[in-house]
Tab-separated table of C-alpha atoms and ligand atoms in Angstrom:
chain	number	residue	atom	x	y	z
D	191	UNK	CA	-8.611	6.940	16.658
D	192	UNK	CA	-7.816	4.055	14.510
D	193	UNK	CA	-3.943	3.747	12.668
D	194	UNK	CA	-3.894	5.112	9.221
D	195	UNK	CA	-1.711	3.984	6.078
D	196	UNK	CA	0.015	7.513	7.008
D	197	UNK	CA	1.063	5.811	10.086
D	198	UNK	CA	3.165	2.953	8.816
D	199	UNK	CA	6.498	3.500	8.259
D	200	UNK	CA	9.332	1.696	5.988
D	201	UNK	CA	6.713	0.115	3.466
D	202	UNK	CA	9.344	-0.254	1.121
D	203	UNK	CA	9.596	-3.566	-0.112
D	204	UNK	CA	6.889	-4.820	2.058
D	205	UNK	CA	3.627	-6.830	1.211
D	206	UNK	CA	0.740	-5.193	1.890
D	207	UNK	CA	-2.756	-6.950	1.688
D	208	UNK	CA	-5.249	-3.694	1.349
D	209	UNK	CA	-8.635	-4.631	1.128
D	210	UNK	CA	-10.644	-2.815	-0.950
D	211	UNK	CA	-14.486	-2.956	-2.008
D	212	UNK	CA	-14.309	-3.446	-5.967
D	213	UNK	CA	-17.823	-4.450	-5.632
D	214	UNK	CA	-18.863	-2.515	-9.072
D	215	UNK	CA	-22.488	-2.465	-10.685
D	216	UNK	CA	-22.574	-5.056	-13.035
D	217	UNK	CA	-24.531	-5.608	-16.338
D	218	UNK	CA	-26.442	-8.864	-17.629
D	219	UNK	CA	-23.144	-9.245	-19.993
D	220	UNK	CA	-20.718	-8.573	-16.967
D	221	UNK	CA	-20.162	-4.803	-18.220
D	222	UNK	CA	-18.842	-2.279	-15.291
D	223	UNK	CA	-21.721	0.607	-15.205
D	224	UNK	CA	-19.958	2.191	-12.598
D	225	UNK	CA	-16.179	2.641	-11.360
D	226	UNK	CA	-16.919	5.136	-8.189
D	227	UNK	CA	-15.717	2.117	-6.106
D	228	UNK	CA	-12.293	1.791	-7.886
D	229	UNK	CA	-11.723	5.255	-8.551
D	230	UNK	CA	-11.965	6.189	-5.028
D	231	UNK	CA	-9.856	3.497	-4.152
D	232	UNK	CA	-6.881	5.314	-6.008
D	233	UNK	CA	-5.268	7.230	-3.622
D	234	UNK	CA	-5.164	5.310	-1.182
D	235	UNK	CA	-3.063	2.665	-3.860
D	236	UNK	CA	-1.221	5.532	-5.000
D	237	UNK	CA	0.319	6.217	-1.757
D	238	UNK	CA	1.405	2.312	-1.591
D	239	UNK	CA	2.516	2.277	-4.910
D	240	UNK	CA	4.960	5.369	-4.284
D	241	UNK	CA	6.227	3.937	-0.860
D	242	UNK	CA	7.329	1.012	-2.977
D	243	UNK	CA	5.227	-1.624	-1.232
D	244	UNK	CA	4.501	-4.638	-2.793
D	245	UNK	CA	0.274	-4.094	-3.114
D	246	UNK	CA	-2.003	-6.993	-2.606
D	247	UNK	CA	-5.380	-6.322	-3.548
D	248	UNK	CA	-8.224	-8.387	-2.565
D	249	UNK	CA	-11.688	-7.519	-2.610
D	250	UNK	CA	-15.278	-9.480	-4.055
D	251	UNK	CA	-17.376	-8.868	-6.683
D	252	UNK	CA	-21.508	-9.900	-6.128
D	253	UNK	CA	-22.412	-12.779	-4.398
D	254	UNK	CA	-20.763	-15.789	-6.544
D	255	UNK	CA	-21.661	-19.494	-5.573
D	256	UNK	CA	-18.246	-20.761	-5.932
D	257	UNK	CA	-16.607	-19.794	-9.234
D	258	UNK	CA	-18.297	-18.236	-12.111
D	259	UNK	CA	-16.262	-16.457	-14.809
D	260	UNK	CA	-18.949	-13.773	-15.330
D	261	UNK	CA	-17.493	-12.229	-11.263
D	262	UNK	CA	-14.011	-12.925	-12.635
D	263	UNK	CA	-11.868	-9.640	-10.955
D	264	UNK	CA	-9.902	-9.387	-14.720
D	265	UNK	CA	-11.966	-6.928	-16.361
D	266	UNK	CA	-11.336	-4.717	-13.037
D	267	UNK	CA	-8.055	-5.771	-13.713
D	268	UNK	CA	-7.512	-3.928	-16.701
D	269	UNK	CA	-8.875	-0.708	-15.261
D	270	UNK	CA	-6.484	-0.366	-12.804
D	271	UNK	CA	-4.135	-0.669	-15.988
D	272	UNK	CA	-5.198	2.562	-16.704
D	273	UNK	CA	-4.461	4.087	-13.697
D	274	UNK	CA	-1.010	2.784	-12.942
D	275	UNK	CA	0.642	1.619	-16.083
D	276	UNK	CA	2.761	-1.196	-15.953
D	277	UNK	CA	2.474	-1.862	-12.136
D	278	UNK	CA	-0.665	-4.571	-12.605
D	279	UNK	CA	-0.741	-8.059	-12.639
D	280	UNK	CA	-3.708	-10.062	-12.085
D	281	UNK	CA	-3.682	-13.459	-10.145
D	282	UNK	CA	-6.235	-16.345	-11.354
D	283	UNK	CA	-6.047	-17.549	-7.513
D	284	UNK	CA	-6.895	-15.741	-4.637
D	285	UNK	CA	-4.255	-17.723	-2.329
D	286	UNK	CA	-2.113	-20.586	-2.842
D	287	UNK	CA	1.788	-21.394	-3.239
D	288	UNK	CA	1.021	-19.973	-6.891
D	289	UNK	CA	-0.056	-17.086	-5.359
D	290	UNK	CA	2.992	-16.577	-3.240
D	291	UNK	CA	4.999	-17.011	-5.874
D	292	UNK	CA	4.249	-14.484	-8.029
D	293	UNK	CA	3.844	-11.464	-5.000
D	294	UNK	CA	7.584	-12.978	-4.317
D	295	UNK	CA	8.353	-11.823	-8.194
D	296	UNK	CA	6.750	-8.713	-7.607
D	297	UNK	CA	8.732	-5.094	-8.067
D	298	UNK	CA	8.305	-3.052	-5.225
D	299	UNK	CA	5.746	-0.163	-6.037
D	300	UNK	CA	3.775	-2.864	-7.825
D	301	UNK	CA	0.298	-4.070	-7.728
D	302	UNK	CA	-1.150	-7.519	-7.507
D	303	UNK	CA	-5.309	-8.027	-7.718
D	304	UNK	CA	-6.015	-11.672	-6.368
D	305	UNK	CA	-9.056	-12.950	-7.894
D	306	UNK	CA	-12.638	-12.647	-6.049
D	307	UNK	CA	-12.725	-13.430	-2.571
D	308	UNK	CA	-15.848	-14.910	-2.287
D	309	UNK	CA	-15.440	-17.682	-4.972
D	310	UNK	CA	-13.961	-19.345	-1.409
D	311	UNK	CA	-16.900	-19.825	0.953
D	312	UNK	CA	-14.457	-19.873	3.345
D	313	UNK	CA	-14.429	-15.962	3.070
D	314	UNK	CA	-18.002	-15.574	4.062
D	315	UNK	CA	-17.563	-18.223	7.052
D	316	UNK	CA	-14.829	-16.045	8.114
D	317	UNK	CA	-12.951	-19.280	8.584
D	318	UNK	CA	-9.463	-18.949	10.491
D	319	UNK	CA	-7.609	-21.059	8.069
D	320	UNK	CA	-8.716	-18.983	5.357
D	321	UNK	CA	-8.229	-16.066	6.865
D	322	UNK	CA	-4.407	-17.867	7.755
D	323	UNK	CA	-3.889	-18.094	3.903
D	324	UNK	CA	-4.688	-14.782	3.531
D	325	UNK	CA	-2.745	-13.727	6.158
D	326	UNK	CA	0.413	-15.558	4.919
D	327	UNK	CA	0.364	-13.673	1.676
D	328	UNK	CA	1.438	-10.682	3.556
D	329	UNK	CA	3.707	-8.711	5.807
D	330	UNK	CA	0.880	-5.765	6.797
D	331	UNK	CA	-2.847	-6.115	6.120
D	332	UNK	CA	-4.989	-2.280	5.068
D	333	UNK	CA	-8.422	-1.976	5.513
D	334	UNK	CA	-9.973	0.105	2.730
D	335	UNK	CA	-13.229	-1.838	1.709
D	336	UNK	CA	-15.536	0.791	3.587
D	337	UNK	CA	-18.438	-0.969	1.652
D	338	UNK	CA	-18.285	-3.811	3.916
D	339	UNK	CA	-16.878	-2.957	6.936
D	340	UNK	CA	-19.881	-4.309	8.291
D	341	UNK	CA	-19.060	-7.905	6.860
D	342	UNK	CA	-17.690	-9.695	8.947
D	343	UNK	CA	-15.898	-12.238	6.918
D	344	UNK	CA	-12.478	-13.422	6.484
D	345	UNK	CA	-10.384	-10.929	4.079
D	346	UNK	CA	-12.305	-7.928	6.000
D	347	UNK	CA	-12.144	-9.038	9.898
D	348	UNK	CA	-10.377	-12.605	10.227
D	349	UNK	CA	-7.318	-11.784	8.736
D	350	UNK	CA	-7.007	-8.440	10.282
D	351	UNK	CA	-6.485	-9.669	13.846
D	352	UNK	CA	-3.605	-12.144	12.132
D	353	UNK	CA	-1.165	-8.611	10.950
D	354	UNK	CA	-0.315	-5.787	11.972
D	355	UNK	CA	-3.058	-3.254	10.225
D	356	UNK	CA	-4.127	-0.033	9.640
D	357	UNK	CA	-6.892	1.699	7.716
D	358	UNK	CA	-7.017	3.210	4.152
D	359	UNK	CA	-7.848	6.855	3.280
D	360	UNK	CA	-10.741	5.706	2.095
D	361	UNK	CA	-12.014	4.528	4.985
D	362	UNK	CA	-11.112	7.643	6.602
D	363	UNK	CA	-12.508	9.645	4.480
D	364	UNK	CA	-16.102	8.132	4.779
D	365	UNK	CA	-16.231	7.883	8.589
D	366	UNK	CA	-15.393	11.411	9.037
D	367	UNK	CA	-18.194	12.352	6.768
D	368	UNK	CA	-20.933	10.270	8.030
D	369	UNK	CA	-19.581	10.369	11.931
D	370	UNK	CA	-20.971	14.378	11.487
D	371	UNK	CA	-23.947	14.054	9.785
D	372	UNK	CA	-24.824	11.668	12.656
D	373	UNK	CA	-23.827	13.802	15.477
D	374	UNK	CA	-25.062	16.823	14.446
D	375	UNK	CA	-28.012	15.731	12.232
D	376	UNK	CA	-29.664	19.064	10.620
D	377	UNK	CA	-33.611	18.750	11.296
D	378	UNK	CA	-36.308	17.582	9.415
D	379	UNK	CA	-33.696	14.457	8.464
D	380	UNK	CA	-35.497	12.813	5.678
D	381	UNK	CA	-33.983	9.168	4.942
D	382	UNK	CA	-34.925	7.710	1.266
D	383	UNK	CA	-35.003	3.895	1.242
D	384	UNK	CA	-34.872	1.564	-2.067
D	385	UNK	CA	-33.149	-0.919	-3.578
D	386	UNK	CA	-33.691	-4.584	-3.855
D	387	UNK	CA	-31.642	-6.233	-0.814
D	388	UNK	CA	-34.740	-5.746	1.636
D	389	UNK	CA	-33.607	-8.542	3.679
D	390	UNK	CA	-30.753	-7.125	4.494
D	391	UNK	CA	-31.711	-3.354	5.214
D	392	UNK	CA	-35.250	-3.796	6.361
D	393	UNK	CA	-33.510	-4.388	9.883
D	394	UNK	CA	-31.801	-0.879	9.042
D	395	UNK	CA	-34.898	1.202	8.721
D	396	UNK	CA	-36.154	-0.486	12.272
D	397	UNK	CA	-33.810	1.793	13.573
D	398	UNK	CA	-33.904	4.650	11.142
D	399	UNK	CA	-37.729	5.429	12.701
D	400	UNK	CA	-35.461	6.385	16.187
D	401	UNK	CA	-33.025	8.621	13.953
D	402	UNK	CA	-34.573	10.390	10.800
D	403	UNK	CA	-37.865	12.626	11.181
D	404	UNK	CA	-39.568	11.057	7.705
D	405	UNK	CA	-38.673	8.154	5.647
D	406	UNK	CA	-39.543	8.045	2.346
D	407	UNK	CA	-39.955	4.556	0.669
D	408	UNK	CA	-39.701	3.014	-2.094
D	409	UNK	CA	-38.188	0.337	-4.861
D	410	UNK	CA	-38.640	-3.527	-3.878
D	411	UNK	CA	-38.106	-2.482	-0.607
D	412	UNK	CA	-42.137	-0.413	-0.840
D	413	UNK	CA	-43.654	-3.942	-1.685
D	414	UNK	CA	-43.402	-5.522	2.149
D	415	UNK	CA	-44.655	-2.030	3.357
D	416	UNK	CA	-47.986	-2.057	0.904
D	417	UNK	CA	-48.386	-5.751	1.623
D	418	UNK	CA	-48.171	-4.992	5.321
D	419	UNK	CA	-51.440	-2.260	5.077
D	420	UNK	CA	-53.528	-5.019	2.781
D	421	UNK	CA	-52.173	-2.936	-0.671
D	422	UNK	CA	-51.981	-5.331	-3.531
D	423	UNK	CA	-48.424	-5.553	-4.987
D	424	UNK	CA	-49.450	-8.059	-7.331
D	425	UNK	CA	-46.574	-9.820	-8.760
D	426	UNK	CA	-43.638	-7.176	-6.748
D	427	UNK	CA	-41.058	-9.107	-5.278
D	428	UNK	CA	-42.253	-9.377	-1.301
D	429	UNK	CA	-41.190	-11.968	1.255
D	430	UNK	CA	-43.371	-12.969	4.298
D	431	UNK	CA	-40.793	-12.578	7.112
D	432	UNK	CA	-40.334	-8.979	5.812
D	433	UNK	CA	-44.342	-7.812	5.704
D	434	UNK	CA	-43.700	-8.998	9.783
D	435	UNK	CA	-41.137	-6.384	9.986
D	436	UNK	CA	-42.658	-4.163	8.136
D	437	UNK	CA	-46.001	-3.974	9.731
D	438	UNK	CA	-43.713	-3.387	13.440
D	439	UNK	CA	-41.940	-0.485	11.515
D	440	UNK	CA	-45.396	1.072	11.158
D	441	UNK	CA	-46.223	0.520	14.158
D	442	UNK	CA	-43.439	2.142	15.585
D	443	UNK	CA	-43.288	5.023	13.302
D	444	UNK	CA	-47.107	5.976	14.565
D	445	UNK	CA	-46.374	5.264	18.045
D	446	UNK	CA	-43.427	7.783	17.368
D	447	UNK	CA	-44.903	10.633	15.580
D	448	UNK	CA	-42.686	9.625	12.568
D	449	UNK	CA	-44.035	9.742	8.840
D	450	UNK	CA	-43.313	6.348	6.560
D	451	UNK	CA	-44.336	7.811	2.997
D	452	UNK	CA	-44.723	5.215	0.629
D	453	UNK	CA	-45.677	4.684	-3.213
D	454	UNK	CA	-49.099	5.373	-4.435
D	455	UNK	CA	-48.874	4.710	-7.690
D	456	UNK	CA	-46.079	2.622	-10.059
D	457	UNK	CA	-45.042	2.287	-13.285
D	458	UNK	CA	-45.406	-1.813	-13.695
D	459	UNK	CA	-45.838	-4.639	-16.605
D	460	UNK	CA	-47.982	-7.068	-17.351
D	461	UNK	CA	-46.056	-10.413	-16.464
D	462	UNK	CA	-47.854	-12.042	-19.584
D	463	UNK	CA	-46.493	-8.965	-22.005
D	464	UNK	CA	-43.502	-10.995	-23.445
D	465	UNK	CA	-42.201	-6.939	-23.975
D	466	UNK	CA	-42.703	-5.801	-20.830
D	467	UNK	CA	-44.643	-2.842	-22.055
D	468	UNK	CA	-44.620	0.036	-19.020
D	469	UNK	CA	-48.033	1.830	-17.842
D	470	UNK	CA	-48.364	3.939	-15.052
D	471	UNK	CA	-51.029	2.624	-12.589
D	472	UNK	CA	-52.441	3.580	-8.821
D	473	UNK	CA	-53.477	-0.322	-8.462
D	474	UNK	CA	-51.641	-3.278	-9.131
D	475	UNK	CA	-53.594	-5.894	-10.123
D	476	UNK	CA	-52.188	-9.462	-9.659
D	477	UNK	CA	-50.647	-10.321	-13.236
D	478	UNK	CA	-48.799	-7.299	-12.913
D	479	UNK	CA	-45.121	-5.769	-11.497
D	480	UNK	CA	-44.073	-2.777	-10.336
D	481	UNK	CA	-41.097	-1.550	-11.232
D	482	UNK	CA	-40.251	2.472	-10.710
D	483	UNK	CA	-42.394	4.322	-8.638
D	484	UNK	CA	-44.994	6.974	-10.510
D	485	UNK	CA	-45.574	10.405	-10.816
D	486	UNK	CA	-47.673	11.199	-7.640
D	487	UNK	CA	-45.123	9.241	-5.477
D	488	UNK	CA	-42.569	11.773	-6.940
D	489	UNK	CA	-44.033	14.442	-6.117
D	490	UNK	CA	-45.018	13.370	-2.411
D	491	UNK	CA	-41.401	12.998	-2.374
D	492	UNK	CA	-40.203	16.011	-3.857
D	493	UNK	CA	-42.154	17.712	-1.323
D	494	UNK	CA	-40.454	16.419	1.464
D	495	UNK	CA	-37.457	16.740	-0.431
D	496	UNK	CA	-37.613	20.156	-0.669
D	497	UNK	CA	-38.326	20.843	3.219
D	498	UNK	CA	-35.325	18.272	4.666
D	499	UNK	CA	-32.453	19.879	5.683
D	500	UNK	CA	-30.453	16.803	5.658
D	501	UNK	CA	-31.065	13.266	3.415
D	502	UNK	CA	-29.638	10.444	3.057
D	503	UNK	CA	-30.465	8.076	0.517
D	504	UNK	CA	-29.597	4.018	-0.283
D	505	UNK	CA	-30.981	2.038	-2.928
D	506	UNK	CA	-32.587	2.932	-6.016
D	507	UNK	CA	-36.172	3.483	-6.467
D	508	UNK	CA	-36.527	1.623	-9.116
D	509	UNK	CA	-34.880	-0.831	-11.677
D	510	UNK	CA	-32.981	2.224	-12.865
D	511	UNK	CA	-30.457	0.046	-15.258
D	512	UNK	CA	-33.305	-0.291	-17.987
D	513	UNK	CA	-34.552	2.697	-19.062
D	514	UNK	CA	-38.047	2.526	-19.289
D	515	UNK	CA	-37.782	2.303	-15.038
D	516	UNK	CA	-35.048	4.497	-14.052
D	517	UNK	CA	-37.209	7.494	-14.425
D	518	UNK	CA	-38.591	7.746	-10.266
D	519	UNK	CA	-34.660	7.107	-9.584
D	520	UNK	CA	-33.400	9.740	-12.131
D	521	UNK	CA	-35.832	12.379	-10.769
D	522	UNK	CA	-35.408	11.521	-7.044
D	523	UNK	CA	-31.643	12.245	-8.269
D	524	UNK	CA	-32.168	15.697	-9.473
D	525	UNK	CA	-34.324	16.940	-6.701
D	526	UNK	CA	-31.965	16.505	-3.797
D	527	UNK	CA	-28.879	17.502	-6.031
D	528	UNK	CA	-30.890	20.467	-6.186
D	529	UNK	CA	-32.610	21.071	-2.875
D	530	UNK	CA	-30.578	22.873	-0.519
D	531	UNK	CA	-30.084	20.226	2.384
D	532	UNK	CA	-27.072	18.276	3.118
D	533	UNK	CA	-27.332	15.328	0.836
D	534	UNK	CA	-25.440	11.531	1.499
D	535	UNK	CA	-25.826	8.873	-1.307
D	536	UNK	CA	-24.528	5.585	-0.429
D	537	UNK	CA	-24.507	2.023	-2.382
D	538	UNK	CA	-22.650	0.923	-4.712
D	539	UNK	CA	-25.955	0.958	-7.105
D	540	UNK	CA	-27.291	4.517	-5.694
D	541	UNK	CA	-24.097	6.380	-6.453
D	542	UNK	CA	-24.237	4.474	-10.053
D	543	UNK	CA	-27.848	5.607	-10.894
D	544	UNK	CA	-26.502	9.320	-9.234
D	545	UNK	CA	-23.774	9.096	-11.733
D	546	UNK	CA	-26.050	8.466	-14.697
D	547	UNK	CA	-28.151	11.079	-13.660
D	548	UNK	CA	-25.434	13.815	-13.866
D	549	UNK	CA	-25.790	15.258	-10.734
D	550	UNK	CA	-23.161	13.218	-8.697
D	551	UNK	CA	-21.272	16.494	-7.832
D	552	UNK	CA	-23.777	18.451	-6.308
D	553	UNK	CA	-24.611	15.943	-4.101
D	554	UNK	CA	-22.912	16.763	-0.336
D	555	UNK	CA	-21.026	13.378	0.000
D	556	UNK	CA	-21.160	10.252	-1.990
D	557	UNK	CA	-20.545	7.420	-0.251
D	558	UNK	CA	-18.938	4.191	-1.281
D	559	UNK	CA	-20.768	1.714	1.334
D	560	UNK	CA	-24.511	0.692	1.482
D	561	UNK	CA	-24.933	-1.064	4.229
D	562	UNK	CA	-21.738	-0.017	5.551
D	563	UNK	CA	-23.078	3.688	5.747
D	564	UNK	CA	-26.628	2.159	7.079
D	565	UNK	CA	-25.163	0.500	9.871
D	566	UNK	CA	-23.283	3.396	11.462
D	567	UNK	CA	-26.198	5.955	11.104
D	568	UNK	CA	-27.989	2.978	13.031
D	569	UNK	CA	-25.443	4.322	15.972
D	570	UNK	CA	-23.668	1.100	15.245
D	571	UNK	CA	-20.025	0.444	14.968
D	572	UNK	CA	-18.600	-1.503	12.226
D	573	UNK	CA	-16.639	-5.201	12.998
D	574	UNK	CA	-14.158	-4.701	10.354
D	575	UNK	CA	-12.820	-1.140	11.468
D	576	UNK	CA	-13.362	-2.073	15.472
D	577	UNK	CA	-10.993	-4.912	14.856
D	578	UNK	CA	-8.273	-2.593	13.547
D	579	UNK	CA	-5.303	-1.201	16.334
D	580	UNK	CA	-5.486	2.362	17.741
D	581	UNK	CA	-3.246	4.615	16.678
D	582	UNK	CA	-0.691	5.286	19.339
D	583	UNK	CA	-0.121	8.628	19.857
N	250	ADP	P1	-27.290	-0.225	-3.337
N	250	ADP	O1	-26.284	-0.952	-4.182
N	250	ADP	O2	-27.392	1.216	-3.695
N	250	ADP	O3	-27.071	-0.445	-1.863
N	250	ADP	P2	-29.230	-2.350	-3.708
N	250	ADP	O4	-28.108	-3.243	-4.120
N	250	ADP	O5	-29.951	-2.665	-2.455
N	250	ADP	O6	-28.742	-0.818	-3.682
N	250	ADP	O7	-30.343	-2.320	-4.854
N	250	ADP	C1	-30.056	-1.989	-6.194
N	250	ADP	C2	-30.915	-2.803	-7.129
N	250	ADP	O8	-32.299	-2.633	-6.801
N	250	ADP	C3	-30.803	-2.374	-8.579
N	250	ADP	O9	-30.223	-3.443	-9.306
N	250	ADP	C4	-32.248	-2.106	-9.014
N	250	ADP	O10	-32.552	-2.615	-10.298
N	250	ADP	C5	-33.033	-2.857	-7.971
N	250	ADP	N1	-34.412	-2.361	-7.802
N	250	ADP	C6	-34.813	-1.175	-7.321
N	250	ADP	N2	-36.145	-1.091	-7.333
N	250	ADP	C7	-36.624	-2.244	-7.843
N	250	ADP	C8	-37.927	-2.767	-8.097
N	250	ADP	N3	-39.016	-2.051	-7.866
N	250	ADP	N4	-38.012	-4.017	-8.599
N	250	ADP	C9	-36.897	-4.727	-8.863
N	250	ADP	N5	-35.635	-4.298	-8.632
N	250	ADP	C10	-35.502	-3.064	-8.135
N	251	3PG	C1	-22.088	-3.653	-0.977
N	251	3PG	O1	-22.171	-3.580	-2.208
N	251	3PG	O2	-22.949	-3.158	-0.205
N	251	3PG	C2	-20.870	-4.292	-0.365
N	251	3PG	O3	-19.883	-4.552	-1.322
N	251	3PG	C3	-21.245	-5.549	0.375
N	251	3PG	O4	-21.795	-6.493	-0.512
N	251	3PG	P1	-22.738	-7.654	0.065
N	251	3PG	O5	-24.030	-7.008	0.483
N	251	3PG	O6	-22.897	-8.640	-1.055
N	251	3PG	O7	-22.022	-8.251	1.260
N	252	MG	MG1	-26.150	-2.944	-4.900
């Protein structure tokens, strides 16, 4: 068993780097859509805060390319205003003398949020004398960023083995959760894929086939699959080195006795409509992109919906934030808040579109990480919590 926040003792007066995963849903005009990550983050704060540690936050927002002012942390800033009134200040730099000074001004039972993480490539090269810098800032480093545990990158793993550490509730929270659902799976175990970062969690639903009795597919992450079985996709986002992988998933999944149900019809544009005027269609023809999935596909999907005793569901199955596509997504929402299996949403976009469909509290357990919560149903174990000490009992 890893060390918890409840484990450390005399935090009064010390720094305390917690790393948290602020990485919020975002508008084209940099508007939050969704505070789930930062509201779940509040306990754990809390409990600093009232221990009288100073509280260092760090965390990233997107996937900047050095600095951009549109993934400035301030806006997130003033939220946690809100929350703890008084307490906040915000730091322009993530580390630096600057930096140091202004934690060394800092009240006890206050809280500091460095700006994003990532404007630093350093932090996604995990390089040691980043991770130093970071490491300097503080006395005690938290891990609470369940959302990317499986990053392995310098605020989440390098500087961990540089303090001593310990993990947030958060983190605790979401590991006991999914840790059950994995070990005692309840059968058929239908696992809903979407989203747009196929890339990433194409490698995922490899091992999903091994795990979950029917996958259900859809979103950007549907195109490789059609394109993979000679489907048009027309103009639907789909990269070669993922049609590879997804014509071995297929191949598995037969070999296996495991059902891959994916989209048969969409509701697409013409890419020459300057409007983008929706139409549902069973074909897409090659001026055209798909962008929610149709009516039929619901219902194929309802139907397995309704038989699954367990779900669990990451990404979106459509572009949900506009509203002429979030209507597969919305539905999709509704069914498994009402079907009586045990439900997990996780990503930081899925629990957003849950959220806007008003179901988010019949659903079994929300989770805060995408990948994250990918990786350990995959049976594997996440670098950023591995790396933190045992708790010595
Ligand atoms: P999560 O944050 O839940 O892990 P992702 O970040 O992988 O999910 O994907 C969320 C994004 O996927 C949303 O911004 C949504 O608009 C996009 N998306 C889903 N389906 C499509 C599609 N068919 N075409 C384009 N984008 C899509
Ligand atoms: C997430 O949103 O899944 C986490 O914050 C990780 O973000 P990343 O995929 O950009 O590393
Ligand atoms: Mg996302």
């Amino acid at each position: 068993m890893k060390r918890s926040i409840r484990d450390l003792v005399d935090l009064k007066g010390k720094r305390v780097l917690l790393r948290t995963d602020f990485n919020v849903p975002m508008d084209k005009v940099g508007r939050i859509l969704d505070q789930t990550r930062i509201t779940a983050e509040i306990p754990t704060i809390r409990y600093l805060v009232n221990q009288g540690a100073k509280v260092i936050i760090c965390t990233h927002l997107g996937r900047p390319n050095g600095y951009e002012i549109s993934l400035s942390l301030w806006p997130i800033s003033l939220i946690l205003m809100k929350y703890f009134p008084g307490k906040v200040q915000f730091s322009q730099k993530t580390v630096g003398d600057k930096v140091k000074q202004q934690i060394e001004s800092l009240p006890d039972g206050s809280i500091i949020l460095l700006e994003n993480v990532r404007f630093h490539k350093e932090e996604m090269e995990d390089d040691p004398v980043f991770a130093k810098e970071l490491a300097s800032l503080a006395d005690i480093y938290v891990n609470d960023a369940f959302g990317c545990c499986h990053r392995k990158h310098a605020s989440t793993y390098g500087v961990a083995r540089l303090l001593p550490n310990a993990i947030g509730f958060l983190v605790e929270k979401e590991l006991n959760a999914i840790q059950d659902a994995m070990d005692h799976p309840k059968r058929p175990f239908v696992a809903i894929f979407g989203g747009f970062k196929v890339e990433d969690k194409i490698k995922v639903l490899k091992n999903m086939i091994d795990i979950a009795d029917t996958i259900l597919i859809g979103g950007a992450m549907a195109y490789p699959f059609l394109v993979a079985q000679w489907i048009p996709v027309g103009l639907s986002p789909s990269r070669p080195e993922c049609v590879a992988i997804a014509e071995q998933i297929l191949k598995d999944a037969q070999a296996k006795g495991k059902k891959i149900i994916l989209p048969v019809d969409h509701v697409a544009y013409r890419s020459d409509d300057k409007k983008h005027k929706p139409f549902v269609t069973d074909t897409l023809q090659s001026n055209m992109i798909a962008c929610d999935i149709g009516p039929k596909t619901i219902a194929l999907f309802e139907k397995e919906i309704r038989g699954a005793k367990q779900v669990l569901w990451n990404g979106p199955l459509g572009k949900y934030e506009d509203k002429e596509f979030k209507n597969g997504t919305m539905k999709i929402a509704e069914i498994v808040a009402s079907s009586k299996c045990y439900s997990i949403v996780g990503g930081g976009d899925s629990v957003s579109a849950v959220n806007k469909s008003g179901k988010a509290n019949m659903i079994s357990h929300l989770s805060t990480g995408g990948g994250a919560t990918m990786k350990l149903f995959e049976g594997n174990s996440l670098p950023c919590i591995e790396v933190i000490q045992e708790k010595i009992i």
